[in-house]
Amino acid sequence: MRKMLPILGSHQGGRSALTCRFRCGDACFHPAPNTSGNEYAGDIIARAVSRRSVLRASAVVGAAAAVGSGVAGEPAPAVAAPPPHANNKGPKGKPARGLRFAPVAPNTADTVTVPEGYGQNIVIRWGDPILRGAPDFDPERQSAKAQAGQFGYNNDFLALLPLERERGRQLLVANHEYTDEVLMFAGYDEDNPTREQAETAMAAHGLSVVVVEEESRTGALKAVPRHPLNRRVTATTPFEVTGPAAGGELMRTHADPEGRTVLGTLNNCSGGTTPWGTTLHGEENIDQYFANTEKVRDAKHRKRLERYALKGADSERKWERFDKRFDVTKEPQEPHRFGWVVELDPYDPESKPRKRTALGRFKHEGAQPRLTDDGRPVVYMGDDERFEYLYKFVSSRRMRRGTSAADREYNMTLLDEGTLYVAKLTGNSPEDQIDGEGTLPEDGEFDGRGRWIPLATGDTSHVPGMTAEEVYVFARIAGDKVGATKMDRPEDVEPSPRTGKIYAALTNNTDRGAKGKAGADEANPRNNNKHGQVLEFTERRNDAAATRFTWNLFLVCGDPKDPGTYFAGFPKEQVSPISCPDNVTFDAFDNLWISTDGNELGSHDGLFGVATRGPRRGEVRQFLTVPAGAETCGPLVQDRRVLVAVQHPGEIDGASVEKPASQWPDGPGSYVRPAVVAAWPRNGGQVGA
């Protein structure tokens, strides 16, 4: 029987049912796997929201102004913006440097809409050939062999790395999170996929490395196909397992009795770039690829699988019919080999990617390092599911600054030795001052403190009742045991390159305050959290290796007319509405740029810049919007251009190859295709300056 789509309007954020199915296996329609009694961070966050709301509630929101042209279709209609500094509130003068563009208005145009005065181009699309011998994209004759040489599907994380010996060129690295088979294959039968379709989808997962070249007169980028550095990594590429769990009993399978070689990487979401020139990639919703959890007889093993959201019988894509490793009754340990941070050396196409077990196994959104004062890398990470945790890893070894082959290989070991931590947050107000109505506590404060609880260091476990190997493989269970704080879907977590402050995007959690779920207390009076928030952390003495930190509320997203929203104190009538923050990055001026996923405000997802310092701190300005059904991923902000990964365009309920819901990027009569887009100032100047 054909699977019915869930009822519309019942999804986390503004996602379609199609997105919920193919991206995360309908995770929000199943009980959250964290059933521990640990404190809920939403409690802490929402209290802060309420206090700020009482102090700074505003009346109306002005839609942002001015739109630019799109890649396909007509430009979105402009929406008038309020005059600058309406009602004479807020600081005078220009927006923060780096954010001086006419904000794009919220819209539902089936195109990429950029600010007035900006141009754009498609850098690379799904199916474009990048390896030597790869054919041009032919949607009617797709094959696994062809796809393994072409740019993958549903691009997410992006990195641009320098190519010092090739003037005007850079190395683009992209994640390919998952596949939408109903939008890839004409006549796709989801109950009976063919082997070729399954293997083509496997080849469309993974990573792409491709050289890109700048146009001399614009900020445009173009892919350089068949360059020697170009590379595809797929769901069948051999990976080396490294770190303290490598070779352990929990990592061994019939095909790999030594537990040190895994085939492929799955559901790579966001990532990071290291100071030593490699890229990190987070494996996220890996549960949806594995079948037959309900048939597992070993109660302990089944409970562990369920803690990682594995459930049911058949998987969505039915890969278990063609490869037994995706059937947990045949390869019980195979799921333990996914859900890691992957490290790739993009400069060496022959190198084997590595899965870094010292960073723990969970639904990794990303992994962005910074260095301690003495040169040791620290990686911040979020576990993207309702009520899950924030983590960090502190290496025990210092980075070498040299560029020799020996230095590079040494630096490739830095993420194998160190300590894995999980976060616990606390608030600063007495419980008897929290009435559940959002009344401001007497101290008028909206911040708190936190500590990093150690889980394991090398082969030493810090969690009673768990071995070190169990801690790394089942980091969620370790977090449960030590009392980590539950968060509202922690996604991208990145430190500012300038200040060292850490920003965590918490996308949403509509289960907040629901029957049987955590309700309002001294830390979280905002129930039914549809829009998410951004937390700002500061390590003690700004030391990345510290075990104590302070936090404050930076943004509480949603309709600015809602008194429960907050924009770091900036006047609400002057900000662009923002909902469901996902990926974050920084520009050269230390502005935080936020891409959204599942906007609940009735318009398409987009990319927003927000000042983090100075008198305009909290001023949110929308830079672009993406086409129908799409999510904004990436993003990257350089001096002369902005890059975004337009993921799952046309992913709308009922859509198929035969009935497309989007015509982006190539117009009528073509397949809808995820793609990377570059935008730049037409005057040749600096972005937002």
PDB file of N, CA, C and O in Angstrom, residues 363-430:
ATOM      1  N   LYS A 363      23.041  13.087  16.377  1.00  0.00           N
ATOM      2  CA  LYS A 363      22.607  13.718  15.124  1.00  0.00           C
ATOM      3  C   LYS A 363      23.331  15.051  14.969  1.00  0.00           C
ATOM      4  O   LYS A 363      22.812  16.111  15.322  1.00  0.00           O
ATOM      5  N   HIS A 364      24.527  14.957  14.403  1.00  0.00           N
ATOM      6  CA  HIS A 364      25.377  16.141  14.272  1.00  0.00           C
ATOM      7  C   HIS A 364      24.824  17.109  13.239  1.00  0.00           C
ATOM      8  O   HIS A 364      24.663  16.757  12.075  1.00  0.00           O
ATOM      9  N   GLU A 365      24.575  18.342  13.654  1.00  0.00           N
ATOM     10  CA  GLU A 365      24.231  19.389  12.699  1.00  0.00           C
ATOM     11  C   GLU A 365      25.494  19.950  12.061  1.00  0.00           C
ATOM     12  O   GLU A 365      25.548  20.170  10.863  1.00  0.00           O
ATOM     13  N   GLY A 366      26.504  20.215  12.854  1.00  0.00           N
ATOM     14  CA  GLY A 366      27.738  20.787  12.332  1.00  0.00           C
ATOM     15  C   GLY A 366      28.870  20.570  13.315  1.00  0.00           C
ATOM     16  O   GLY A 366      28.719  19.889  14.325  1.00  0.00           O
ATOM     17  N   ALA A 367      30.020  21.174  13.007  1.00  0.00           N
ATOM     18  CA  ALA A 367      31.200  21.030  13.875  1.00  0.00           C
ATOM     19  C   ALA A 367      32.199  22.105  13.484  1.00  0.00           C
ATOM     20  O   ALA A 367      32.959  21.930  12.535  1.00  0.00           O
ATOM     21  N   GLN A 368      32.181  23.224  14.188  1.00  0.00           N
ATOM     22  CA  GLN A 368      33.061  24.335  13.837  1.00  0.00           C
ATOM     23  C   GLN A 368      34.105  24.560  14.936  1.00  0.00           C
ATOM     24  O   GLN A 368      33.762  24.883  16.072  1.00  0.00           O
ATOM     25  N   PRO A 369      35.405  24.384  14.624  1.00  0.00           N
ATOM     26  CA  PRO A 369      36.439  24.522  15.657  1.00  0.00           C
ATOM     27  C   PRO A 369      36.862  25.967  15.913  1.00  0.00           C
ATOM     28  O   PRO A 369      36.660  26.863  15.100  1.00  0.00           O
ATOM     29  N   ARG A 370      37.455  26.158  17.075  1.00  0.00           N
ATOM     30  CA  ARG A 370      38.277  27.322  17.387  1.00  0.00           C
ATOM     31  C   ARG A 370      39.476  26.788  18.153  1.00  0.00           C
ATOM     32  O   ARG A 370      39.493  25.623  18.562  1.00  0.00           O
ATOM     33  N   LEU A 371      40.494  27.615  18.365  1.00  0.00           N
ATOM     34  CA  LEU A 371      41.696  27.184  19.066  1.00  0.00           C
ATOM     35  C   LEU A 371      41.755  27.789  20.465  1.00  0.00           C
ATOM     36  O   LEU A 371      41.334  28.926  20.682  1.00  0.00           O
ATOM     37  N   THR A 372      42.272  27.010  21.404  1.00  0.00           N
ATOM     38  CA  THR A 372      42.566  27.554  22.725  1.00  0.00           C
ATOM     39  C   THR A 372      43.767  28.480  22.614  1.00  0.00           C
ATOM     40  O   THR A 372      44.450  28.546  21.585  1.00  0.00           O
ATOM     41  N   ASP A 373      44.050  29.203  23.695  1.00  0.00           N
ATOM     42  CA  ASP A 373      45.194  30.110  23.675  1.00  0.00           C
ATOM     43  C   ASP A 373      46.505  29.374  23.426  1.00  0.00           C
ATOM     44  O   ASP A 373      47.443  29.939  22.858  1.00  0.00           O
ATOM     45  N   ASP A 374      46.576  28.101  23.838  1.00  0.00           N
ATOM     46  CA  ASP A 374      47.805  27.350  23.616  1.00  0.00           C
ATOM     47  C   ASP A 374      47.743  26.484  22.349  1.00  0.00           C
ATOM     48  O   ASP A 374      48.577  25.608  22.144  1.00  0.00           O
ATOM     49  N   GLY A 375      46.713  26.719  21.495  1.00  0.00           N
ATOM     50  CA  GLY A 375      46.724  26.109  20.171  1.00  0.00           C
ATOM     51  C   GLY A 375      46.031  24.776  20.032  1.00  0.00           C
ATOM     52  O   GLY A 375      46.213  24.086  19.030  1.00  0.00           O
ATOM     53  N   ARG A 376      45.184  24.381  21.001  1.00  0.00           N
ATOM     54  CA  ARG A 376      44.450  23.118  20.889  1.00  0.00           C
ATOM     55  C   ARG A 376      43.065  23.368  20.295  1.00  0.00           C
ATOM     56  O   ARG A 376      42.377  24.304  20.699  1.00  0.00           O
ATOM     57  N   PRO A 377      42.635  22.551  19.339  1.00  0.00           N
ATOM     58  CA  PRO A 377      41.313  22.761  18.742  1.00  0.00           C
ATOM     59  C   PRO A 377      40.179  22.357  19.678  1.00  0.00           C
ATOM     60  O   PRO A 377      40.269  21.365  20.402  1.00  0.00           O
ATOM     61  N   VAL A 378      39.125  23.153  19.647  1.00  0.00           N
ATOM     62  CA  VAL A 378      37.888  22.891  20.383  1.00  0.00           C
ATOM     63  C   VAL A 378      36.754  22.918  19.365  1.00  0.00           C
ATOM     64  O   VAL A 378      36.665  23.841  18.549  1.00  0.00           O
ATOM     65  N   VAL A 379      35.892  21.911  19.396  1.00  0.00           N
ATOM     66  CA  VAL A 379      34.808  21.804  18.426  1.00  0.00           C
ATOM     67  C   VAL A 379      33.480  21.850  19.162  1.00  0.00           C
ATOM     68  O   VAL A 379      33.232  21.067  20.081  1.00  0.00           O
ATOM     69  N   TYR A 380      32.601  22.788  18.755  1.00  0.00           N
ATOM     70  CA  TYR A 380      31.268  22.926  19.334  1.00  0.00           C
ATOM     71  C   TYR A 380      30.259  22.209  18.441  1.00  0.00           C
ATOM     72  O   TYR A 380      30.314  22.304  17.216  1.00  0.00           O
ATOM     73  N   MET A 381      29.271  21.515  19.063  1.00  0.00           N
ATOM     74  CA  MET A 381      28.361  20.679  18.292  1.00  0.00           C
ATOM     75  C   MET A 381      26.966  20.673  18.903  1.00  0.00           C
ATOM     76  O   MET A 381      26.810  20.726  20.120  1.00  0.00           O
ATOM     77  N   GLY A 382      25.954  20.594  18.028  1.00  0.00           N
ATOM     78  CA  GLY A 382      24.575  20.456  18.465  1.00  0.00           C
ATOM     79  C   GLY A 382      23.989  19.147  17.973  1.00  0.00           C
ATOM     80  O   GLY A 382      24.337  18.663  16.895  1.00  0.00           O
ATOM     81  N   ASP A 383      23.090  18.565  18.760  1.00  0.00           N
ATOM     82  CA  ASP A 383      22.388  17.327  18.415  1.00  0.00           C
ATOM     83  C   ASP A 383      20.978  17.721  17.989  1.00  0.00           C
ATOM     84  O   ASP A 383      20.124  18.032  18.819  1.00  0.00           O
ATOM     85  N   ASP A 384      20.717  17.689  16.680  1.00  0.00           N
ATOM     86  CA  ASP A 384      19.496  18.275  16.125  1.00  0.00           C
ATOM     87  C   ASP A 384      18.291  17.354  16.275  1.00  0.00           C
ATOM     88  O   ASP A 384      17.896  16.664  15.344  1.00  0.00           O
ATOM     89  N   GLU A 385      17.724  17.377  17.445  1.00  0.00           N
ATOM     90  CA  GLU A 385      16.451  16.706  17.691  1.00  0.00           C
ATOM     91  C   GLU A 385      15.832  17.347  18.926  1.00  0.00           C
ATOM     92  O   GLU A 385      16.525  17.975  19.734  1.00  0.00           O
ATOM     93  N   ARG A 386      14.518  17.239  19.051  1.00  0.00           N
ATOM     94  CA  ARG A 386      13.836  17.829  20.205  1.00  0.00           C
ATOM     95  C   ARG A 386      14.413  17.291  21.511  1.00  0.00           C
ATOM     96  O   ARG A 386      14.627  16.091  21.654  1.00  0.00           O
ATOM     97  N   PHE A 387      14.673  18.190  22.431  1.00  0.00           N
ATOM     98  CA  PHE A 387      15.119  17.871  23.789  1.00  0.00           C
ATOM     99  C   PHE A 387      16.516  17.250  23.844  1.00  0.00           C
ATOM    100  O   PHE A 387      16.845  16.581  24.815  1.00  0.00           O
ATOM    101  N   GLU A 388      17.339  17.473  22.828  1.00  0.00           N
ATOM    102  CA  GLU A 388      18.698  16.936  22.874  1.00  0.00           C
ATOM    103  C   GLU A 388      19.693  18.000  23.340  1.00  0.00           C
ATOM    104  O   GLU A 388      19.305  19.083  23.747  1.00  0.00           O
ATOM    105  N   TYR A 389      21.006  17.696  23.242  1.00  0.00           N
ATOM    106  CA  TYR A 389      22.012  18.415  24.006  1.00  0.00           C
ATOM    107  C   TYR A 389      23.021  19.171  23.138  1.00  0.00           C
ATOM    108  O   TYR A 389      23.143  18.941  21.938  1.00  0.00           O
ATOM    109  N   LEU A 390      23.749  20.059  23.810  1.00  0.00           N
ATOM    110  CA  LEU A 390      24.911  20.744  23.246  1.00  0.00           C
ATOM    111  C   LEU A 390      26.181  20.076  23.757  1.00  0.00           C
ATOM    112  O   LEU A 390      26.274  19.730  24.940  1.00  0.00           O
ATOM    113  N   TYR A 391      27.174  19.923  22.878  1.00  0.00           N
ATOM    114  CA  TYR A 391      28.432  19.255  23.215  1.00  0.00           C
ATOM    115  C   TYR A 391      29.623  20.104  22.781  1.00  0.00           C
ATOM    116  O   TYR A 391      29.502  20.983  21.916  1.00  0.00           O
ATOM    117  N   LYS A 392      30.775  19.791  23.383  1.00  0.00           N
ATOM    118  CA  LYS A 392      32.028  20.298  22.822  1.00  0.00           C
ATOM    119  C   LYS A 392      33.118  19.264  23.058  1.00  0.00           C
ATOM    120  O   LYS A 392      33.051  18.447  23.991  1.00  0.00           O
ATOM    121  N   PHE A 393      34.120  19.318  22.192  1.00  0.00           N
ATOM    122  CA  PHE A 393      35.298  18.450  22.297  1.00  0.00           C
ATOM    123  C   PHE A 393      36.520  19.343  22.412  1.00  0.00           C
ATOM    124  O   PHE A 393      36.685  20.301  21.650  1.00  0.00           O
ATOM    125  N   VAL A 394      37.381  19.037  23.379  1.00  0.00           N
ATOM    126  CA  VAL A 394      38.629  19.787  23.578  1.00  0.00           C
ATOM    127  C   VAL A 394      39.792  18.831  23.351  1.00  0.00           C
ATOM    128  O   VAL A 394      39.961  17.851  24.083  1.00  0.00           O
ATOM    129  N   SER A 395      40.585  19.115  22.336  1.00  0.00           N
ATOM    130  CA  SER A 395      41.716  18.252  22.018  1.00  0.00           C
ATOM    131  C   SER A 395      42.808  18.376  23.077  1.00  0.00           C
ATOM    132  O   SER A 395      42.976  19.426  23.713  1.00  0.00           O
ATOM    133  N   SER A 396      43.542  17.308  23.247  1.00  0.00           N
ATOM    134  CA  SER A 396      44.669  17.322  24.183  1.00  0.00           C
ATOM    135  C   SER A 396      45.979  17.672  23.495  1.00  0.00           C
ATOM    136  O   SER A 396      47.025  17.740  24.154  1.00  0.00           O
ATOM    137  N   ARG A 397      45.936  17.915  22.182  1.00  0.00           N
ATOM    138  CA  ARG A 397      47.172  18.156  21.428  1.00  0.00           C
ATOM    139  C   ARG A 397      47.104  19.504  20.720  1.00  0.00           C
ATOM    140  O   ARG A 397      46.039  19.939  20.273  1.00  0.00           O
ATOM    141  N   ARG A 398      48.261  20.144  20.610  1.00  0.00           N
ATOM    142  CA  ARG A 398      48.346  21.455  19.976  1.00  0.00           C
ATOM    143  C   ARG A 398      48.539  21.331  18.470  1.00  0.00           C
ATOM    144  O   ARG A 398      49.217  20.425  17.991  1.00  0.00           O
ATOM    145  N   MET A 399      47.965  22.267  17.754  1.00  0.00           N
ATOM    146  CA  MET A 399      48.120  22.290  16.308  1.00  0.00           C
ATOM    147  C   MET A 399      49.515  22.772  15.927  1.00  0.00           C
ATOM    148  O   MET A 399      50.066  23.679  16.562  1.00  0.00           O
ATOM    149  N   ARG A 400      50.069  22.163  14.899  1.00  0.00           N
ATOM    150  CA  ARG A 400      51.319  22.644  14.329  1.00  0.00           C
ATOM    151  C   ARG A 400      51.033  23.674  13.249  1.00  0.00           C
ATOM    152  O   ARG A 400      50.124  23.510  12.449  1.00  0.00           O
ATOM    153  N   ARG A 401      51.849  24.715  13.226  1.00  0.00           N
ATOM    154  CA  ARG A 401      51.635  25.801  12.279  1.00  0.00           C
ATOM    155  C   ARG A 401      52.343  25.569  10.946  1.00  0.00           C
ATOM    156  O   ARG A 401      52.113  26.297   9.991  1.00  0.00           O
ATOM    157  N   GLY A 402      53.191  24.550  10.868  1.00  0.00           N
ATOM    158  CA  GLY A 402      53.935  24.301   9.643  1.00  0.00           C
ATOM    159  C   GLY A 402      53.046  23.791   8.517  1.00  0.00           C
ATOM    160  O   GLY A 402      51.897  23.399   8.720  1.00  0.00           O
ATOM    161  N   THR A 403      53.597  23.767   7.315  1.00  0.00           N
ATOM    162  CA  THR A 403      52.845  23.344   6.133  1.00  0.00           C
ATOM    163  C   THR A 403      53.435  22.114   5.469  1.00  0.00           C
ATOM    164  O   THR A 403      53.027  21.753   4.369  1.00  0.00           O
ATOM    165  N   SER A 404      54.387  21.465   6.112  1.00  0.00           N
ATOM    166  CA  SER A 404      54.991  20.270   5.523  1.00  0.00           C
ATOM    167  C   SER A 404      53.996  19.114   5.548  1.00  0.00           C
ATOM    168  O   SER A 404      52.980  19.151   6.246  1.00  0.00           O
ATOM    169  N   ALA A 405      54.319  18.077   4.795  1.00  0.00           N
ATOM    170  CA  ALA A 405      53.465  16.888   4.777  1.00  0.00           C
ATOM    171  C   ALA A 405      53.378  16.270   6.169  1.00  0.00           C
ATOM    172  O   ALA A 405      52.314  15.789   6.585  1.00  0.00           O
ATOM    173  N   ALA A 406      54.490  16.291   6.909  1.00  0.00           N
ATOM    174  CA  ALA A 406      54.492  15.725   8.258  1.00  0.00           C
ATOM    175  C   ALA A 406      53.602  16.544   9.192  1.00  0.00           C
ATOM    176  O   ALA A 406      52.861  15.981  10.019  1.00  0.00           O
ATOM    177  N   ASP A 407      53.662  17.882   9.073  1.00  0.00           N
ATOM    178  CA  ASP A 407      52.809  18.730   9.896  1.00  0.00           C
ATOM    179  C   ASP A 407      51.337  18.495   9.575  1.00  0.00           C
ATOM    180  O   ASP A 407      50.492  18.416  10.475  1.00  0.00           O
ATOM    181  N   ARG A 408      51.050  18.355   8.306  1.00  0.00           N
ATOM    182  CA  ARG A 408      49.662  18.152   7.905  1.00  0.00           C
ATOM    183  C   ARG A 408      49.121  16.818   8.430  1.00  0.00           C
ATOM    184  O   ARG A 408      48.007  16.753   8.943  1.00  0.00           O
ATOM    185  N   GLU A 409      49.908  15.778   8.334  1.00  0.00           N
ATOM    186  CA  GLU A 409      49.461  14.482   8.812  1.00  0.00           C
ATOM    187  C   GLU A 409      49.313  14.484  10.330  1.00  0.00           C
ATOM    188  O   GLU A 409      48.381  13.883  10.876  1.00  0.00           O
ATOM    189  N   TYR A 410      50.214  15.184  11.019  1.00  0.00           N
ATOM    190  CA  TYR A 410      50.082  15.312  12.478  1.00  0.00           C
ATOM    191  C   TYR A 410      48.766  16.016  12.829  1.00  0.00           C
ATOM    192  O   TYR A 410      48.025  15.572  13.711  1.00  0.00           O
ATOM    193  N   ASN A 411      48.474  17.117  12.142  1.00  0.00           N
ATOM    194  CA  ASN A 411      47.248  17.863  12.438  1.00  0.00           C
ATOM    195  C   ASN A 411      45.991  17.046  12.150  1.00  0.00           C
ATOM    196  O   ASN A 411      44.943  17.279  12.755  1.00  0.00           O
ATOM    197  N   MET A 412      46.124  16.072  11.259  1.00  0.00           N
ATOM    198  CA  MET A 412      44.980  15.213  10.960  1.00  0.00           C
ATOM    199  C   MET A 412      44.689  14.223  12.091  1.00  0.00           C
ATOM    200  O   MET A 412      43.748  13.440  12.007  1.00  0.00           O
ATOM    201  N   THR A 413      45.483  14.260  13.155  1.00  0.00           N
ATOM    202  CA  THR A 413      45.226  13.397  14.322  1.00  0.00           C
ATOM    203  C   THR A 413      44.664  14.174  15.511  1.00  0.00           C
ATOM    204  O   THR A 413      44.362  13.577  16.553  1.00  0.00           O
ATOM    205  N   LEU A 414      44.513  15.492  15.379  1.00  0.00           N
ATOM    206  CA  LEU A 414      44.164  16.330  16.525  1.00  0.00           C
ATOM    207  C   LEU A 414      42.782  16.021  17.094  1.00  0.00           C
ATOM    208  O   LEU A 414      42.525  16.267  18.284  1.00  0.00           O
ATOM    209  N   LEU A 415      41.879  15.503  16.278  1.00  0.00           N
ATOM    210  CA  LEU A 415      40.515  15.251  16.743  1.00  0.00           C
ATOM    211  C   LEU A 415      40.320  13.822  17.227  1.00  0.00           C
ATOM    212  O   LEU A 415      39.186  13.360  17.395  1.00  0.00           O
ATOM    213  N   ASP A 416      41.428  13.125  17.474  1.00  0.00           N
ATOM    214  CA  ASP A 416      41.342  11.751  17.974  1.00  0.00           C
ATOM    215  C   ASP A 416      41.644  11.631  19.463  1.00  0.00           C
ATOM    216  O   ASP A 416      41.369  10.590  20.063  1.00  0.00           O
ATOM    217  N   GLU A 417      42.217  12.673  20.065  1.00  0.00           N
ATOM    218  CA  GLU A 417      42.584  12.616  21.477  1.00  0.00           C
ATOM    219  C   GLU A 417      42.104  13.872  22.192  1.00  0.00           C
ATOM    220  O   GLU A 417      42.405  14.982  21.760  1.00  0.00           O
ATOM    221  N   GLY A 418      41.337  13.688  23.268  1.00  0.00           N
ATOM    222  CA  GLY A 418      40.852  14.831  24.016  1.00  0.00           C
ATOM    223  C   GLY A 418      39.680  14.444  24.892  1.00  0.00           C
ATOM    224  O   GLY A 418      39.457  13.272  25.188  1.00  0.00           O
ATOM    225  N   THR A 419      38.917  15.459  25.312  1.00  0.00           N
ATOM    226  CA  THR A 419      37.782  15.243  26.209  1.00  0.00           C
ATOM    227  C   THR A 419      36.494  15.684  25.539  1.00  0.00           C
ATOM    228  O   THR A 419      36.422  16.774  24.965  1.00  0.00           O
ATOM    229  N   LEU A 420      35.468  14.837  25.636  1.00  0.00           N
ATOM    230  CA  LEU A 420      34.131  15.155  25.143  1.00  0.00           C
ATOM    231  C   LEU A 420      33.278  15.624  26.316  1.00  0.00           C
ATOM    232  O   LEU A 420      33.240  14.969  27.365  1.00  0.00           O
ATOM    233  N   TYR A 421      32.605  16.770  26.136  1.00  0.00           N
ATOM    234  CA  TYR A 421      31.770  17.367  27.182  1.00  0.00           C
ATOM    235  C   TYR A 421      30.331  17.527  26.689  1.00  0.00           C
ATOM    236  O   TYR A 421      30.073  17.587  25.488  1.00  0.00           O
ATOM    237  N   VAL A 422      29.402  17.646  27.637  1.00  0.00           N
ATOM    238  CA  VAL A 422      28.016  17.993  27.345  1.00  0.00           C
ATOM    239  C   VAL A 422      27.628  19.157  28.247  1.00  0.00           C
ATOM    240  O   VAL A 422      28.181  19.316  29.343  1.00  0.00           O
ATOM    241  N   ALA A 423      26.672  19.991  27.787  1.00  0.00           N
ATOM    242  CA  ALA A 423      26.371  21.239  28.491  1.00  0.00           C
ATOM    243  C   ALA A 423      25.198  21.114  29.451  1.00  0.00           C
ATOM    244  O   ALA A 423      24.200  20.439  29.165  1.00  0.00           O
ATOM    245  N   LYS A 424      25.322  21.796  30.587  1.00  0.00           N
ATOM    246  CA  LYS A 424      24.217  21.963  31.535  1.00  0.00           C
ATOM    247  C   LYS A 424      24.067  23.453  31.810  1.00  0.00           C
ATOM    248  O   LYS A 424      25.030  24.115  32.198  1.00  0.00           O
ATOM    249  N   LEU A 425      22.859  23.982  31.562  1.00  0.00           N
ATOM    250  CA  LEU A 425      22.576  25.395  31.765  1.00  0.00           C
ATOM    251  C   LEU A 425      21.716  25.586  33.001  1.00  0.00           C
ATOM    252  O   LEU A 425      20.859  24.757  33.309  1.00  0.00           O
ATOM    253  N   THR A 426      21.926  26.694  33.705  1.00  0.00           N
ATOM    254  CA  THR A 426      21.081  27.050  34.848  1.00  0.00           C
ATOM    255  C   THR A 426      20.694  28.514  34.735  1.00  0.00           C
ATOM    256  O   THR A 426      21.393  29.315  34.112  1.00  0.00           O
ATOM    257  N   GLY A 427      19.542  28.868  35.333  1.00  0.00           N
ATOM    258  CA  GLY A 427      19.078  30.248  35.347  1.00  0.00           C
ATOM    259  C   GLY A 427      19.446  30.943  36.636  1.00  0.00           C
ATOM    260  O   GLY A 427      19.952  30.323  37.573  1.00  0.00           O
ATOM    261  N   ASN A 428      19.151  32.237  36.708  1.00  0.00           N
ATOM    262  CA  ASN A 428      19.570  33.045  37.854  1.00  0.00           C
ATOM    263  C   ASN A 428      18.415  33.545  38.723  1.00  0.00           C
ATOM    264  O   ASN A 428      18.629  34.354  39.612  1.00  0.00           O
ATOM    265  N   SER A 429      17.187  33.084  38.473  1.00  0.00           N
ATOM    266  CA  SER A 429      16.040  33.623  39.212  1.00  0.00           C
ATOM    267  C   SER A 429      15.405  32.563  40.107  1.00  0.00           C
ATOM    268  O   SER A 429      15.325  31.392  39.721  1.00  0.00           O
ATOM    269  N   PRO A 430      14.914  32.942  41.292  1.00  0.00           N
ATOM    270  CA  PRO A 430      14.221  31.986  42.171  1.00  0.00           C
ATOM    271  C   PRO A 430      12.965  31.434  41.505  1.00  0.00           C
ATOM    272  O   PRO A 430      12.253  32.154  40.791  1.00  0.00           O
TER     273      PRO A 430
END
